[in-house]
């Protein structure tokens, strides 16, 4: 019988470092509460991720639509061409 309960809850009795104790306790009603807590936390993480992605896309769009983009691109291309003609490839500094 104990084996069957472990099959239904394969992680029963496993302690997860960093997880608050009230989320690690295993009893009937508390298991549902734990699932709800974990679901809420995951939902918050997904919301933050979606917001970050939306903000990044908005910044990218603003840069792509900036009126100075073509001029800056041309200047960068000229710098690259002059650097390559001198025989010294452009290298990044760390």
PDB file of C-alpha atoms in Angstrom:
ATOM      1  CA  UNK A   1       0.000   0.000   0.000  1.00  0.00           C
ATOM      2  CA  UNK A   2       2.847   2.352   0.830  1.00  0.00           C
ATOM      3  CA  UNK A   3       4.411   1.599  -2.567  1.00  0.00           C
ATOM      4  CA  UNK A   4       1.195   2.621  -4.310  1.00  0.00           C
ATOM      5  CA  UNK A   5       1.097   5.957  -2.491  1.00  0.00           C
ATOM      6  CA  UNK A   6       4.717   6.582  -3.508  1.00  0.00           C
ATOM      7  CA  UNK A   7       3.760   5.812  -7.112  1.00  0.00           C
ATOM      8  CA  UNK A   8       1.072   8.474  -6.949  1.00  0.00           C
ATOM      9  CA  UNK A   9       3.459  10.913  -5.267  1.00  0.00           C
ATOM     10  CA  UNK A  10       6.945   9.966  -6.500  1.00  0.00           C
ATOM     11  CA  UNK A  11       8.572  12.900  -4.715  1.00  0.00           C
ATOM     12  CA  UNK A  12       6.965  12.264  -1.335  1.00  0.00           C
ATOM     13  CA  UNK A  13       9.490  12.666   1.441  1.00  0.00           C
ATOM     14  CA  UNK A  14      12.005  14.459  -0.803  1.00  0.00           C
ATOM     15  CA  UNK A  15      13.280  17.733   0.627  1.00  0.00           C
ATOM     16  CA  UNK A  16      13.984  20.514  -1.861  1.00  0.00           C
ATOM     17  CA  UNK A  17      16.670  22.997  -0.737  1.00  0.00           C
ATOM     18  CA  UNK A  18      15.469  26.591  -0.757  1.00  0.00           C
ATOM     19  CA  UNK A  19      11.776  25.667  -0.811  1.00  0.00           C
ATOM     20  CA  UNK A  20       9.914  26.969   2.270  1.00  0.00           C
ATOM     21  CA  UNK A  21       9.027  24.283   4.794  1.00  0.00           C
ATOM     22  CA  UNK A  22       5.270  24.852   4.474  1.00  0.00           C
ATOM     23  CA  UNK A  23       5.556  23.964   0.782  1.00  0.00           C
ATOM     24  CA  UNK A  24       7.430  20.740   1.559  1.00  0.00           C
ATOM     25  CA  UNK A  25       4.957  19.291   4.066  1.00  0.00           C
ATOM     26  CA  UNK A  26       2.887  16.464   2.654  1.00  0.00           C
ATOM     27  CA  UNK A  27      -0.700  16.101   3.784  1.00  0.00           C
ATOM     28  CA  UNK A  28      -3.953  15.842   1.859  1.00  0.00           C
ATOM     29  CA  UNK A  29      -5.295  19.422   1.989  1.00  0.00           C
ATOM     30  CA  UNK A  30      -1.894  21.023   1.992  1.00  0.00           C
ATOM     31  CA  UNK A  31      -0.893  19.286  -1.247  1.00  0.00           C
ATOM     32  CA  UNK A  32      -3.608  21.187  -3.108  1.00  0.00           C
ATOM     33  CA  UNK A  33      -2.466  24.409  -1.469  1.00  0.00           C
ATOM     34  CA  UNK A  34       1.093  23.688  -2.538  1.00  0.00           C
ATOM     35  CA  UNK A  35       0.001  23.101  -6.117  1.00  0.00           C
ATOM     36  CA  UNK A  36      -1.867  26.418  -6.037  1.00  0.00           C
ATOM     37  CA  UNK A  37       1.191  28.220  -4.583  1.00  0.00           C
ATOM     38  CA  UNK A  38       3.479  26.715  -7.206  1.00  0.00           C
ATOM     39  CA  UNK A  39       0.975  27.554  -9.936  1.00  0.00           C
ATOM     40  CA  UNK A  40       0.812  31.159  -8.720  1.00  0.00           C
ATOM     41  CA  UNK A  41       4.599  31.428  -8.663  1.00  0.00           C
ATOM     42  CA  UNK A  42       4.894  29.993 -12.178  1.00  0.00           C
ATOM     43  CA  UNK A  43       2.218  32.394 -13.410  1.00  0.00           C
ATOM     44  CA  UNK A  44       4.123  35.340 -11.922  1.00  0.00           C
ATOM     45  CA  UNK A  45       7.329  34.185 -13.621  1.00  0.00           C
ATOM     46  CA  UNK A  46       5.560  33.848 -16.970  1.00  0.00           C
ATOM     47  CA  UNK A  47       4.030  37.320 -16.593  1.00  0.00           C
ATOM     48  CA  UNK A  48       7.443  38.837 -15.866  1.00  0.00           C
ATOM     49  CA  UNK A  49       8.941  36.996 -18.847  1.00  0.00           C
ATOM     50  CA  UNK A  50       6.147  38.198 -21.145  1.00  0.00           C
ATOM     51  CA  UNK A  51       6.562  41.795 -19.924  1.00  0.00           C
ATOM     52  CA  UNK A  52      10.326  41.661 -20.442  1.00  0.00           C
ATOM     53  CA  UNK A  53       9.896  40.267 -23.944  1.00  0.00           C
ATOM     54  CA  UNK A  54       7.312  42.928 -24.827  1.00  0.00           C
ATOM     55  CA  UNK A  55       9.597  45.686 -23.527  1.00  0.00           C
ATOM     56  CA  UNK A  56      12.571  44.333 -25.484  1.00  0.00           C
ATOM     57  CA  UNK A  57      10.517  44.122 -28.681  1.00  0.00           C
ATOM     58  CA  UNK A  58       9.298  47.704 -28.170  1.00  0.00           C
ATOM     59  CA  UNK A  59      12.893  48.941 -27.716  1.00  0.00           C
ATOM     60  CA  UNK A  60      14.022  47.049 -30.818  1.00  0.00           C
ATOM     61  CA  UNK A  61      11.161  48.515 -32.849  1.00  0.00           C
ATOM     62  CA  UNK A  62      11.998  52.026 -31.622  1.00  0.00           C
ATOM     63  CA  UNK A  63      15.646  51.586 -32.639  1.00  0.00           C
ATOM     64  CA  UNK A  64      14.728  50.177 -36.039  1.00  0.00           C
ATOM     65  CA  UNK A  65      12.393  53.093 -36.711  1.00  0.00           C
ATOM     66  CA  UNK A  66      14.780  55.802 -35.468  1.00  0.00           C
ATOM     67  CA  UNK A  67      15.385  58.518 -38.068  1.00  0.00           C
ATOM     68  CA  UNK A  68      19.164  58.377 -37.565  1.00  0.00           C
ATOM     69  CA  UNK A  69      19.485  54.625 -38.162  1.00  0.00           C
ATOM     70  CA  UNK A  70      20.463  54.840 -41.874  1.00  0.00           C
ATOM     71  CA  UNK A  71      23.113  57.504 -41.207  1.00  0.00           C
ATOM     72  CA  UNK A  72      24.599  55.564 -38.301  1.00  0.00           C
ATOM     73  CA  UNK A  73      24.629  52.373 -40.363  1.00  0.00           C
ATOM     74  CA  UNK A  74      26.495  54.142 -43.190  1.00  0.00           C
ATOM     75  CA  UNK A  75      29.098  55.516 -40.790  1.00  0.00           C
ATOM     76  CA  UNK A  76      29.656  52.099 -39.256  1.00  0.00           C
ATOM     77  CA  UNK A  77      30.038  50.532 -42.714  1.00  0.00           C
ATOM     78  CA  UNK A  78      32.628  53.158 -43.670  1.00  0.00           C
ATOM     79  CA  UNK A  79      34.584  52.514 -40.476  1.00  0.00           C
ATOM     80  CA  UNK A  80      34.519  48.789 -41.180  1.00  0.00           C
ATOM     81  CA  UNK A  81      35.707  49.262 -44.780  1.00  0.00           C
ATOM     82  CA  UNK A  82      38.565  51.591 -43.772  1.00  0.00           C
ATOM     83  CA  UNK A  83      39.638  49.245 -41.000  1.00  0.00           C
ATOM     84  CA  UNK A  84      39.686  46.247 -43.360  1.00  0.00           C
ATOM     85  CA  UNK A  85      41.647  48.198 -46.034  1.00  0.00           C
ATOM     86  CA  UNK A  86      44.367  48.981 -43.499  1.00  0.00           C
ATOM     87  CA  UNK A  87      44.839  45.256 -43.049  1.00  0.00           C
ATOM     88  CA  UNK A  88      43.916  45.340 -39.379  1.00  0.00           C
ATOM     89  CA  UNK A  89      40.630  43.575 -38.780  1.00  0.00           C
ATOM     90  CA  UNK A  90      38.329  45.252 -36.322  1.00  0.00           C
ATOM     91  CA  UNK A  91      38.594  43.525 -32.956  1.00  0.00           C
ATOM     92  CA  UNK A  92      36.616  43.933 -29.771  1.00  0.00           C
ATOM     93  CA  UNK A  93      38.250  44.880 -26.530  1.00  0.00           C
ATOM     94  CA  UNK A  94      37.209  42.954 -23.443  1.00  0.00           C
TER      95      UNK A  94
END
